PDB file of C-alpha atoms in Angstrom:
ATOM      1  CA  UNK A   1     123.435  71.215 158.042  1.00 62.00           C
ATOM      2  CA  UNK A   2     125.821  68.907 159.685  1.00 51.00           C
ATOM      3  CA  UNK A   3     129.183  69.818 160.734  1.00 39.00           C
ATOM      4  CA  UNK A   4     131.774  67.798 158.534  1.00 39.00           C
ATOM      5  CA  UNK A   5     132.964  70.566 156.333  1.00 37.00           C
ATOM      6  CA  UNK A   6     131.176  73.713 155.694  1.00 35.00           C
ATOM      7  CA  UNK A   7     127.763  72.060 154.828  1.00 38.00           C
ATOM      8  CA  UNK A   8     126.601  68.727 156.082  1.00 37.00           C
ATOM      9  CA  UNK A   9     127.603  65.123 156.505  1.00 38.00           C
ATOM     10  CA  UNK A  10     125.759  62.402 154.625  1.00 40.00           C
ATOM     11  CA  UNK A  11     122.685  60.954 156.102  1.00 41.00           C
ATOM     12  CA  UNK A  12     122.602  57.415 157.789  1.00 42.00           C
ATOM     13  CA  UNK A  13     120.626  54.444 156.343  1.00 41.00           C
ATOM     14  CA  UNK A  14     101.087  83.030 164.819  1.00 39.00           C
ATOM     15  CA  UNK A  15     102.089  84.540 162.787  1.00 41.00           C
ATOM     16  CA  UNK A  16     102.015  86.442 166.076  1.00 41.00           C
ATOM     17  CA  UNK A  17     102.210  90.182 166.102  1.00 41.00           C
ATOM     18  CA  UNK A  18     102.354  90.771 169.828  1.00 42.00           C
ATOM     19  CA  UNK A  19     104.177  94.205 170.217  1.00 42.00           C
ATOM     20  CA  UNK A  20     105.926  93.174 173.466  1.00 38.00           C
ATOM     21  CA  UNK A  21     107.275  89.842 171.950  1.00 40.00           C
ATOM     22  CA  UNK A  22     108.729  91.647 168.993  1.00 38.00           C
ATOM     23  CA  UNK A  23     110.078  94.430 171.112  1.00 41.00           C
ATOM     24  CA  UNK A  24     111.795  91.972 173.424  1.00 39.00           C
ATOM     25  CA  UNK A  25     113.384  90.073 170.587  1.00 42.00           C
ATOM     26  CA  UNK A  26     114.655  93.349 169.119  1.00 42.00           C
ATOM     27  CA  UNK A  27     116.056  94.760 172.297  1.00 41.00           C
ATOM     28  CA  UNK A  28     117.705  91.818 174.138  1.00 39.00           C
ATOM     29  CA  UNK A  29     121.557  92.076 173.780  1.00 42.00           C
ATOM     30  CA  UNK A  30     122.906  89.610 171.297  1.00 43.00           C
ATOM     31  CA  UNK A  31     125.194  87.699 173.752  1.00 39.00           C
ATOM     32  CA  UNK A  32     122.276  86.922 176.031  1.00 39.00           C
ATOM     33  CA  UNK A  33     119.466  86.923 173.615  1.00 44.00           C
ATOM     34  CA  UNK A  34     118.738  83.161 173.395  1.00 42.00           C
ATOM     35  CA  UNK A  35     118.744  82.409 177.001  1.00 45.00           C
ATOM     36  CA  UNK A  36     117.134  85.495 178.217  1.00 42.00           C
ATOM     37  CA  UNK A  37     114.128  85.175 175.905  1.00 39.00           C
ATOM     38  CA  UNK A  38     113.927  81.404 176.656  1.00 40.00           C
ATOM     39  CA  UNK A  39     113.929  82.084 180.319  1.00 43.00           C
ATOM     40  CA  UNK A  40     111.247  84.875 179.896  1.00 40.00           C
ATOM     41  CA  UNK A  41     108.784  82.437 178.284  1.00 38.00           C
ATOM     42  CA  UNK A  42     109.164  79.813 180.999  1.00 41.00           C
ATOM     43  CA  UNK A  43     111.549  77.424 179.195  1.00 41.00           C
ATOM     44  CA  UNK A  44     110.832  74.069 177.611  1.00 38.00           C
ATOM     45  CA  UNK A  45     112.635  70.717 177.456  1.00 37.00           C
ATOM     46  CA  UNK A  46     116.281  71.007 176.424  1.00 34.00           C
ATOM     47  CA  UNK A  47     118.798  73.068 178.200  1.00 32.00           C
ATOM     48  CA  UNK A  48     121.558  75.150 176.443  1.00 32.00           C
ATOM     49  CA  UNK A  49     124.832  74.781 178.091  1.00 31.00           C
ATOM     50  CA  UNK A  50     127.693  77.255 177.436  1.00 30.00           C
ATOM     51  CA  UNK A  51     130.534  75.727 175.479  1.00 30.00           C
ATOM     52  CA  UNK A  52     130.011  73.008 172.874  1.00 31.00           C
ATOM     53  CA  UNK A  53     131.266  70.258 170.662  1.00 32.00           C
ATOM     54  CA  UNK A  54     133.392  72.718 168.766  1.00 33.00           C
ATOM     55  CA  UNK A  55     135.623  75.404 169.956  1.00 30.00           C
ATOM     56  CA  UNK A  56     135.026  78.788 168.462  1.00 34.00           C
ATOM     57  CA  UNK A  57     137.885  80.725 167.058  1.00 33.00           C
ATOM     58  CA  UNK A  58     138.613  84.420 167.968  1.00 32.00           C
ATOM     59  CA  UNK A  59     135.596  86.694 167.317  1.00 32.00           C
ATOM     60  CA  UNK A  60     135.742  89.220 164.463  1.00 33.00           C
ATOM     61  CA  UNK A  61     135.674  92.799 165.500  1.00 31.00           C
ATOM     62  CA  UNK A  62     132.169  93.166 164.072  1.00 33.00           C
ATOM     63  CA  UNK A  63     130.499  90.293 165.717  1.00 34.00           C
ATOM     64  CA  UNK A  64     130.479  87.342 168.152  1.00 33.00           C
ATOM     65  CA  UNK A  65     132.858  84.449 168.099  1.00 33.00           C
ATOM     66  CA  UNK A  66     133.151  82.213 165.049  1.00 31.00           C
ATOM     67  CA  UNK A  67     132.563  78.459 165.640  1.00 34.00           C
ATOM     68  CA  UNK A  68     134.612  75.828 164.019  1.00 33.00           C
ATOM     69  CA  UNK A  69     132.322  73.726 161.900  1.00 36.00           C
ATOM     70  CA  UNK A  70     131.354  70.393 163.633  1.00 35.00           C
ATOM     71  CA  UNK A  71     130.596  67.777 160.993  1.00 35.00           C
ATOM     72  CA  UNK A  72     129.025  69.631 158.105  1.00 38.00           C
ATOM     73  CA  UNK A  73     127.889  73.084 157.349  1.00 39.00           C
ATOM     74  CA  UNK A  74     125.707  75.146 155.173  1.00 38.00           C
ATOM     75  CA  UNK A  75     128.028  75.168 152.249  1.00 42.00           C
ATOM     76  CA  UNK A  76     129.651  71.786 151.975  1.00 34.00           C
ATOM     77  CA  UNK A  77     130.226  68.102 153.093  1.00 37.00           C
ATOM     78  CA  UNK A  78     130.268  64.579 151.650  1.00 31.00           C
ATOM     79  CA  UNK A  79     127.578  63.901 149.175  1.00 30.00           C
ATOM     80  CA  UNK A  80     124.815  61.508 150.303  1.00 33.00           C
ATOM     81  CA  UNK A  81     124.293  58.333 148.384  1.00 31.00           C
ATOM     82  CA  UNK A  82     120.819  57.361 149.874  1.00 34.00           C
ATOM     83  CA  UNK A  83     117.664  58.546 148.186  1.00 35.00           C
ATOM     84  CA  UNK A  84     115.272  60.585 150.220  1.00 38.00           C
ATOM     85  CA  UNK A  85     112.538  58.850 152.033  1.00 37.00           C
ATOM     86  CA  UNK A  86     109.020  60.257 152.759  1.00 39.00           C
ATOM     87  CA  UNK A  87     108.740  62.601 155.717  1.00 40.00           C
ATOM     88  CA  UNK A  88     107.209  61.344 158.877  1.00 42.00           C
ATOM     89  CA  UNK A  89     104.574  63.929 160.041  1.00 45.00           C
ATOM     90  CA  UNK A  90     104.564  65.536 156.717  1.00 50.00           C
ATOM     91  CA  UNK A  91     101.105  65.767 155.102  1.00 46.00           C
ATOM     92  CA  UNK A  92     102.723  65.789 151.719  1.00 43.00           C
ATOM     93  CA  UNK A  93     100.757  68.833 150.579  1.00 45.00           C
ATOM     94  CA  UNK A  94     102.406  72.080 149.758  1.00 44.00           C
ATOM     95  CA  UNK A  95     101.342  75.127 151.724  1.00 46.00           C
ATOM     96  CA  UNK A  96      99.121  77.285 149.571  1.00 47.00           C
ATOM     97  CA  UNK A  97     100.564  80.557 148.403  1.00 45.00           C
ATOM     98  CA  UNK A  98      99.020  83.645 149.864  1.00 49.00           C
ATOM     99  CA  UNK A  99      97.077  86.022 147.639  1.00 50.00           C
ATOM    100  CA  UNK A 100      98.940  88.922 146.061  1.00 49.00           C
ATOM    101  CA  UNK A 101      99.651  92.024 148.096  1.00 47.00           C
ATOM    102  CA  UNK A 102      97.254  94.896 147.892  1.00 55.00           C
ATOM    103  CA  UNK A 103      99.831  97.515 148.965  1.00 60.00           C
ATOM    104  CA  UNK A 104      98.285  98.180 152.420  1.00 75.00           C
ATOM    105  CA  UNK A 105     100.028  95.221 154.140  1.00 88.00           C
ATOM    106  CA  UNK A 106     102.916  95.880 156.572  1.00 92.00           C
ATOM    107  CA  UNK A 107     105.518  94.430 154.325  1.00 97.00           C
ATOM    108  CA  UNK A 108     104.306  95.871 151.008  1.00 97.00           C
ATOM    109  CA  UNK A 109     107.238  96.579 148.856  1.00 97.00           C
ATOM    110  CA  UNK A 110     109.614  94.466 150.764  1.00 98.00           C
ATOM    111  CA  UNK A 111     111.556  91.574 149.100  1.00 98.00           C
ATOM    112  CA  UNK A 112     112.612  88.482 151.004  1.00 98.00           C
ATOM    113  CA  UNK A 113     114.675  85.634 149.475  1.00 98.00           C
ATOM    114  CA  UNK A 114     114.332  82.281 151.213  1.00 99.00           C
ATOM    115  CA  UNK A 115     117.056  79.630 150.483  1.00 98.00           C
ATOM    116  CA  UNK A 116     115.944  76.097 151.282  1.00 98.00           C
ATOM    117  CA  UNK A 117     119.233  74.334 152.144  1.00 98.00           C
ATOM    118  CA  UNK A 118     120.486  71.662 149.868  1.00 98.00           C
ATOM    119  CA  UNK A 119     118.192  69.951 147.188  1.00 97.00           C
ATOM    120  CA  UNK A 120     116.614  66.566 147.305  1.00 96.00           C
ATOM    121  CA  UNK A 121     118.047  65.812 143.780  1.00 97.00           C
ATOM    122  CA  UNK A 122     121.625  66.495 144.819  1.00 97.00           C
ATOM    123  CA  UNK A 123     122.358  62.827 145.506  1.00 95.00           C
ATOM    124  CA  UNK A 124     121.755  62.106 141.792  1.00 96.00           C
ATOM    125  CA  UNK A 125     124.322  64.741 140.704  1.00 97.00           C
ATOM    126  CA  UNK A 126     127.398  64.204 142.868  1.00 96.00           C
ATOM    127  CA  UNK A 127     129.826  65.290 140.151  1.00 97.00           C
ATOM    128  CA  UNK A 128     128.064  68.488 139.717  1.00 97.00           C
ATOM    129  CA  UNK A 129     127.678  69.385 143.506  1.00 98.00           C
ATOM    130  CA  UNK A 130     131.334  68.378 144.232  1.00 98.00           C
ATOM    131  CA  UNK A 131     132.588  70.964 141.778  1.00 98.00           C
ATOM    132  CA  UNK A 132     134.403  73.761 143.613  1.00 98.00           C
ATOM    133  CA  UNK A 133     133.288  77.308 143.452  1.00 98.00           C
ATOM    134  CA  UNK A 134     134.846  80.514 144.668  1.00 98.00           C
ATOM    135  CA  UNK A 135     133.384  81.743 147.955  1.00 98.00           C
ATOM    136  CA  UNK A 136     135.982  84.797 148.308  1.00 96.00           C
ATOM    137  CA  UNK A 137     137.970  83.193 151.216  1.00 95.00           C
ATOM    138  CA  UNK A 138     138.822  80.093 149.251  1.00 96.00           C
ATOM    139  CA  UNK A 139     136.967  77.349 147.233  1.00 97.00           C
ATOM    140  CA  UNK A 140     134.349  75.050 148.398  1.00 97.00           C
ATOM    141  CA  UNK A 141     131.911  72.362 146.995  1.00 98.00           C
ATOM    142  CA  UNK A 142     129.043  73.684 144.909  1.00 98.00           C
ATOM    143  CA  UNK A 143     126.586  72.141 147.346  1.00 98.00           C
ATOM    144  CA  UNK A 144     126.097  69.031 149.374  1.00 97.00           C
ATOM    145  CA  UNK A 145     123.184  66.564 149.979  1.00 97.00           C
ATOM    146  CA  UNK A 146     122.612  67.574 153.443  1.00 98.00           C
ATOM    147  CA  UNK A 147     121.997  65.328 156.474  1.00 98.00           C
ATOM    148  CA  UNK A 148     119.071  63.336 157.553  1.00 98.00           C
ATOM    149  CA  UNK A 149     117.487  61.845 160.639  1.00 98.00           C
ATOM    150  CA  UNK A 150     118.367  58.291 161.645  1.00 98.00           C
ATOM    151  CA  UNK A 151     115.053  57.189 160.265  1.00 97.00           C
ATOM    152  CA  UNK A 152     115.825  58.772 156.840  1.00 98.00           C
ATOM    153  CA  UNK A 153     113.929  61.992 156.804  1.00 98.00           C
ATOM    154  CA  UNK A 154     116.179  64.193 154.589  1.00 98.00           C
ATOM    155  CA  UNK A 155     117.319  67.711 155.495  1.00 98.00           C
ATOM    156  CA  UNK A 156     116.512  68.911 151.920  1.00 98.00           C
ATOM    157  CA  UNK A 157     112.847  67.800 152.431  1.00 98.00           C
ATOM    158  CA  UNK A 158     112.619  69.508 155.804  1.00 98.00           C
ATOM    159  CA  UNK A 159     114.167  72.779 154.580  1.00 98.00           C
ATOM    160  CA  UNK A 160     111.724  73.027 151.513  1.00 98.00           C
ATOM    161  CA  UNK A 161     108.752  72.370 153.715  1.00 98.00           C
ATOM    162  CA  UNK A 162     109.614  75.055 156.252  1.00 98.00           C
ATOM    163  CA  UNK A 163     110.540  77.410 153.289  1.00 98.00           C
ATOM    164  CA  UNK A 164     106.994  76.943 151.848  1.00 98.00           C
ATOM    165  CA  UNK A 165     105.334  77.674 155.106  1.00 98.00           C
ATOM    166  CA  UNK A 166     107.475  80.724 155.687  1.00 98.00           C
ATOM    167  CA  UNK A 167     106.791  82.080 152.173  1.00 98.00           C
ATOM    168  CA  UNK A 168     103.014  81.864 152.732  1.00 98.00           C
ATOM    169  CA  UNK A 169     103.297  83.711 156.134  1.00 98.00           C
ATOM    170  CA  UNK A 170     105.498  86.466 154.570  1.00 98.00           C
ATOM    171  CA  UNK A 171     103.219  86.860 151.491  1.00 98.00           C
ATOM    172  CA  UNK A 172     100.302  87.288 153.897  1.00 97.00           C
ATOM    173  CA  UNK A 173     102.158  90.355 155.310  1.00 97.00           C
ATOM    174  CA  UNK A 174     102.610  91.671 151.780  1.00 98.00           C
ATOM    175  CA  UNK A 175     106.141  90.742 151.096  1.00 98.00           C
ATOM    176  CA  UNK A 176     107.416  89.709 147.683  1.00 98.00           C
ATOM    177  CA  UNK A 177     109.151  86.353 148.317  1.00 98.00           C
ATOM    178  CA  UNK A 178     111.505  84.495 146.085  1.00 98.00           C
ATOM    179  CA  UNK A 179     112.988  81.093 146.637  1.00 98.00           C
ATOM    180  CA  UNK A 180     116.406  80.151 145.422  1.00 98.00           C
ATOM    181  CA  UNK A 181     114.929  76.740 144.247  1.00 98.00           C
ATOM    182  CA  UNK A 182     111.613  74.978 144.555  1.00 97.00           C
ATOM    183  CA  UNK A 183     111.070  71.261 144.202  1.00 87.00           C
ATOM    184  CA  UNK A 184     112.696  69.842 141.172  1.00 81.00           C
ATOM    185  CA  UNK A 185     113.725  73.323 139.695  1.00 91.00           C
ATOM    186  CA  UNK A 186     116.696  73.130 139.164  1.00 95.00           C
ATOM    187  CA  UNK A 187     117.083  69.383 139.611  1.00 96.00           C
ATOM    188  CA  UNK A 188     120.238  69.919 141.837  1.00 97.00           C
ATOM    189  CA  UNK A 189     121.787  72.768 143.525  1.00 97.00           C
ATOM    190  CA  UNK A 190     121.966  75.670 142.852  1.00 98.00           C
ATOM    191  CA  UNK A 191     125.620  76.101 143.849  1.00 98.00           C
ATOM    192  CA  UNK A 192     126.225  78.237 146.991  1.00 98.00           C
ATOM    193  CA  UNK A 193     127.569  81.184 144.955  1.00 98.00           C
ATOM    194  CA  UNK A 194     124.452  81.212 142.824  1.00 98.00           C
ATOM    195  CA  UNK A 195     122.165  81.143 145.864  1.00 98.00           C
ATOM    196  CA  UNK A 196     123.896  84.309 147.176  1.00 98.00           C
ATOM    197  CA  UNK A 197     123.648  85.964 143.754  1.00 98.00           C
ATOM    198  CA  UNK A 198     119.856  85.175 143.672  1.00 98.00           C
ATOM    199  CA  UNK A 199     119.361  87.247 146.788  1.00 98.00           C
ATOM    200  CA  UNK A 200     121.777  89.997 145.483  1.00 98.00           C
ATOM    201  CA  UNK A 201     120.048  90.256 142.123  1.00 98.00           C
ATOM    202  CA  UNK A 202     116.630  90.499 143.807  1.00 98.00           C
ATOM    203  CA  UNK A 203     117.904  93.359 145.896  1.00 98.00           C
ATOM    204  CA  UNK A 204     116.483  91.598 148.839  1.00 98.00           C
ATOM    205  CA  UNK A 205     115.667  93.478 151.942  1.00 98.00           C
ATOM    206  CA  UNK A 206     116.343  90.252 153.928  1.00 98.00           C
ATOM    207  CA  UNK A 207     117.396  86.758 153.026  1.00 99.00           C
ATOM    208  CA  UNK A 208     117.570  83.507 154.998  1.00 99.00           C
ATOM    209  CA  UNK A 209     118.921  80.047 154.332  1.00 98.00           C
ATOM    210  CA  UNK A 210     116.989  77.300 156.129  1.00 98.00           C
ATOM    211  CA  UNK A 211     118.931  74.279 157.425  1.00 98.00           C
ATOM    212  CA  UNK A 212     118.946  71.512 160.083  1.00 98.00           C
ATOM    213  CA  UNK A 213     122.239  70.269 161.597  1.00 98.00           C
ATOM    214  CA  UNK A 214     123.694  66.759 161.613  1.00 98.00           C
ATOM    215  CA  UNK A 215     125.720  66.797 164.800  1.00 98.00           C
ATOM    216  CA  UNK A 216     126.263  64.123 167.521  1.00 97.00           C
ATOM    217  CA  UNK A 217     123.507  62.686 169.493  1.00 97.00           C
ATOM    218  CA  UNK A 218     122.910  64.782 172.698  1.00 98.00           C
ATOM    219  CA  UNK A 219     123.711  67.970 170.831  1.00 98.00           C
ATOM    220  CA  UNK A 220     120.348  69.736 170.801  1.00 98.00           C
ATOM    221  CA  UNK A 221     118.770  73.108 169.976  1.00 98.00           C
ATOM    222  CA  UNK A 222     118.880  75.716 167.096  1.00 98.00           C
ATOM    223  CA  UNK A 223     121.373  78.283 166.249  1.00 98.00           C
ATOM    224  CA  UNK A 224     121.440  81.255 163.818  1.00 98.00           C
ATOM    225  CA  UNK A 225     124.603  81.736 161.626  1.00 98.00           C
ATOM    226  CA  UNK A 226     125.729  85.312 161.166  1.00 98.00           C
ATOM    227  CA  UNK A 227     128.281  86.435 158.382  1.00 98.00           C
ATOM    228  CA  UNK A 228     131.666  87.254 159.791  1.00 98.00           C
ATOM    229  CA  UNK A 229     133.463  90.292 158.358  1.00 98.00           C
ATOM    230  CA  UNK A 230     135.120  89.207 155.153  1.00 97.00           C
ATOM    231  CA  UNK A 231     136.920  91.272 152.596  1.00 97.00           C
ATOM    232  CA  UNK A 232     138.721  88.902 150.114  1.00 96.00           C
ATOM    233  CA  UNK A 233     138.465  88.059 146.518  1.00 94.00           C
ATOM    234  CA  UNK A 234     134.780  88.716 145.292  1.00 93.00           C
ATOM    235  CA  UNK A 235     133.455  88.795 148.832  1.00 97.00           C
ATOM    236  CA  UNK A 236     132.917  91.875 150.957  1.00 98.00           C
ATOM    237  CA  UNK A 237     130.372  91.399 153.873  1.00 98.00           C
ATOM    238  CA  UNK A 238     131.377  94.585 155.719  1.00 98.00           C
ATOM    239  CA  UNK A 239     128.240  96.427 154.758  1.00 98.00           C
ATOM    240  CA  UNK A 240     125.956  93.675 155.807  1.00 98.00           C
ATOM    241  CA  UNK A 241     127.543  92.447 158.974  1.00 98.00           C
ATOM    242  CA  UNK A 242     125.620  94.858 161.296  1.00 98.00           C
ATOM    243  CA  UNK A 243     122.135  94.467 159.614  1.00 98.00           C
ATOM    244  CA  UNK A 244     122.585  90.695 159.464  1.00 98.00           C
ATOM    245  CA  UNK A 245     123.257  90.541 163.205  1.00 98.00           C
ATOM    246  CA  UNK A 246     120.185  92.514 163.771  1.00 98.00           C
ATOM    247  CA  UNK A 247     118.193  90.166 161.494  1.00 98.00           C
ATOM    248  CA  UNK A 248     119.666  87.045 163.222  1.00 98.00           C
ATOM    249  CA  UNK A 249     119.041  88.274 166.799  1.00 98.00           C
ATOM    250  CA  UNK A 250     115.432  88.995 166.017  1.00 98.00           C
ATOM    251  CA  UNK A 251     114.923  85.753 164.381  1.00 98.00           C
ATOM    252  CA  UNK A 252     116.550  83.845 167.302  1.00 98.00           C
ATOM    253  CA  UNK A 253     114.418  85.515 169.928  1.00 98.00           C
ATOM    254  CA  UNK A 254     111.165  84.853 168.100  1.00 98.00           C
ATOM    255  CA  UNK A 255     112.255  81.229 167.233  1.00 98.00           C
ATOM    256  CA  UNK A 256     112.594  80.658 170.978  1.00 98.00           C
ATOM    257  CA  UNK A 257     109.241  81.960 171.711  1.00 98.00           C
ATOM    258  CA  UNK A 258     107.316  80.269 168.836  1.00 98.00           C
ATOM    259  CA  UNK A 259     108.973  76.778 169.014  1.00 98.00           C
ATOM    260  CA  UNK A 260     109.963  76.368 172.586  1.00 97.00           C
ATOM    261  CA  UNK A 261     113.420  75.289 171.509  1.00 97.00           C
ATOM    262  CA  UNK A 262     116.485  76.178 173.456  1.00 98.00           C
ATOM    263  CA  UNK A 263     119.678  77.710 171.805  1.00 98.00           C
ATOM    264  CA  UNK A 264     122.015  75.071 170.781  1.00 98.00           C
ATOM    265  CA  UNK A 265     124.009  73.412 173.709  1.00 98.00           C
ATOM    266  CA  UNK A 266     127.004  72.668 171.405  1.00 98.00           C
ATOM    267  CA  UNK A 267     127.798  75.896 169.611  1.00 98.00           C
ATOM    268  CA  UNK A 268     127.340  79.566 170.343  1.00 98.00           C
ATOM    269  CA  UNK A 269     128.014  79.433 174.013  1.00 97.00           C
ATOM    270  CA  UNK A 270     124.221  79.316 174.755  1.00 96.00           C
ATOM    271  CA  UNK A 271     123.408  82.408 172.710  1.00 97.00           C
ATOM    272  CA  UNK A 272     121.846  80.751 169.647  1.00 98.00           C
ATOM    273  CA  UNK A 273     124.158  82.909 167.630  1.00 98.00           C
ATOM    274  CA  UNK A 274     127.324  81.757 165.759  1.00 98.00           C
ATOM    275  CA  UNK A 275     129.470  83.897 163.430  1.00 98.00           C
ATOM    276  CA  UNK A 276     131.323  82.308 160.481  1.00 98.00           C
ATOM    277  CA  UNK A 277     133.287  83.377 157.535  1.00 97.00           C
ATOM    278  CA  UNK A 278     133.630  80.078 155.639  1.00 97.00           C
ATOM    279  CA  UNK A 279     130.180  79.783 154.056  1.00 98.00           C
ATOM    280  CA  UNK A 280     129.689  81.107 150.528  1.00 98.00           C
ATOM    281  CA  UNK A 281     126.020  81.727 150.884  1.00 98.00           C
ATOM    282  CA  UNK A 282     127.043  84.455 153.465  1.00 98.00           C
ATOM    283  CA  UNK A 283     130.354  85.564 152.132  1.00 98.00           C
ATOM    284  CA  UNK A 284     128.979  86.461 148.754  1.00 98.00           C
ATOM    285  CA  UNK A 285     125.768  88.048 149.901  1.00 98.00           C
ATOM    286  CA  UNK A 286     125.507  91.871 149.487  1.00 98.00           C
ATOM    287  CA  UNK A 287     122.162  91.854 151.377  1.00 98.00           C
ATOM    288  CA  UNK A 288     121.397  91.262 155.040  1.00 99.00           C
ATOM    289  CA  UNK A 289     121.417  87.365 155.415  1.00 99.00           C
ATOM    290  CA  UNK A 290     121.697  84.715 158.003  1.00 98.00           C
ATOM    291  CA  UNK A 291     121.362  80.904 158.087  1.00 99.00           C
ATOM    292  CA  UNK A 292     119.359  79.081 160.576  1.00 99.00           C
ATOM    293  CA  UNK A 293     119.992  75.492 161.942  1.00 98.00           C
ATOM    294  CA  UNK A 294     116.660  74.656 163.247  1.00 98.00           C
ATOM    295  CA  UNK A 295     117.699  71.560 165.195  1.00 98.00           C
ATOM    296  CA  UNK A 296     119.873  68.566 165.152  1.00 98.00           C
ATOM    297  CA  UNK A 297     118.451  65.806 162.896  1.00 98.00           C
ATOM    298  CA  UNK A 298     120.785  63.230 164.607  1.00 98.00           C
ATOM    299  CA  UNK A 299     119.352  63.698 168.067  1.00 98.00           C
ATOM    300  CA  UNK A 300     116.184  61.747 168.721  1.00 98.00           C
ATOM    301  CA  UNK A 301     114.418  64.470 170.779  1.00 98.00           C
ATOM    302  CA  UNK A 302     115.267  67.183 168.196  1.00 98.00           C
ATOM    303  CA  UNK A 303     114.351  64.806 165.388  1.00 98.00           C
ATOM    304  CA  UNK A 304     110.868  64.339 166.918  1.00 98.00           C
ATOM    305  CA  UNK A 305     110.263  68.014 166.507  1.00 98.00           C
ATOM    306  CA  UNK A 306     111.791  68.415 162.919  1.00 98.00           C
ATOM    307  CA  UNK A 307     109.513  65.564 161.676  1.00 98.00           C
ATOM    308  CA  UNK A 308     106.460  67.177 162.991  1.00 98.00           C
ATOM    309  CA  UNK A 309     104.272  69.251 160.657  1.00 98.00           C
ATOM    310  CA  UNK A 310     102.879  71.161 163.544  1.00 98.00           C
ATOM    311  CA  UNK A 311     106.342  72.009 164.848  1.00 98.00           C
ATOM    312  CA  UNK A 312     107.619  73.039 161.433  1.00 98.00           C
ATOM    313  CA  UNK A 313     104.729  75.430 161.263  1.00 98.00           C
ATOM    314  CA  UNK A 314     105.799  77.059 164.571  1.00 98.00           C
ATOM    315  CA  UNK A 315     109.332  77.201 163.181  1.00 98.00           C
ATOM    316  CA  UNK A 316     108.145  79.059 160.181  1.00 98.00           C
ATOM    317  CA  UNK A 317     106.244  81.319 162.408  1.00 98.00           C
ATOM    318  CA  UNK A 318     109.075  82.203 164.678  1.00 98.00           C
ATOM    319  CA  UNK A 319     111.330  82.950 161.565  1.00 99.00           C
ATOM    320  CA  UNK A 320     108.665  85.032 159.958  1.00 98.00           C
ATOM    321  CA  UNK A 321     108.089  87.001 163.051  1.00 98.00           C
ATOM    322  CA  UNK A 322     111.819  87.771 163.285  1.00 98.00           C
ATOM    323  CA  UNK A 323     112.048  88.851 159.622  1.00 98.00           C
ATOM    324  CA  UNK A 324     108.967  90.991 160.035  1.00 98.00           C
ATOM    325  CA  UNK A 325     110.288  92.693 163.046  1.00 98.00           C
ATOM    326  CA  UNK A 326     113.542  93.456 161.235  1.00 98.00           C
ATOM    327  CA  UNK A 327     111.885  94.780 158.175  1.00 98.00           C
ATOM    328  CA  UNK A 328     109.562  96.981 160.247  1.00 96.00           C
ATOM    329  CA  UNK A 329     112.514  98.284 162.188  1.00 90.00           C
TER     330      UNK A 329
END
């Protein structure tokens, strides 16, 4: 998701269950979570500097500071006009779905909703995705096309691939998993309000929206976006702010360990956590939900990771482990 408006600027032409790891991700304080876990595992390339490209506004009483969207964000931006290209490092094969739960798996009875950011068909439906929808605090575009790497690997393709991998891992743990959209169904969107509604209707125990950023070159790393405290219009996030923060902290800690990525060096002050109140997918959710920006598609080093199938599997594992930790308490 790039920072241009709340959703993205147009592109340019082990399953690990180590108890100590899960415990660490759950206990590290939110403000230091990204760095402490990152240092604990020995680090990797890409340092996370405090401060960043955007200056965060004042923090809400329930959570950390909210950052001003750089050039695009999970709910809106200028539509993309270029058609998606094939993914470098993508084997082109969907991840096989896991067998049905038997009732004895650790997540049996739990429901997880995965929201693959954007849709590869959005660029063909600019009128539809530019339609404004109510997000509680105002009106925003229904959806956006998302960003892309400089070589043309679309964010929408990345998010769907990671979502398929994540679904398989969670189903293997016994969870019931629903995607807000899959491949060409629907052919565009759905709108950000509908994405939230899908999780609400499913009574999800946890929901996550998968994204990748489109920020400036040199801006590196991941960040997890938490819902701010919103009570306006049809939005009331107050009941989900605390559990969503818990979910986000656990995902961030496990993402560091699984992928070797550092927290973003341009938002979140090095914590890997950002709070926002301008995203319809979060504002309208009534279930614990976060967004994750897995890296910056416009930075060549991050792009090399995002276009690697092996790395995307690690990303799915880190996200899965965070969700499992949250759902198991």
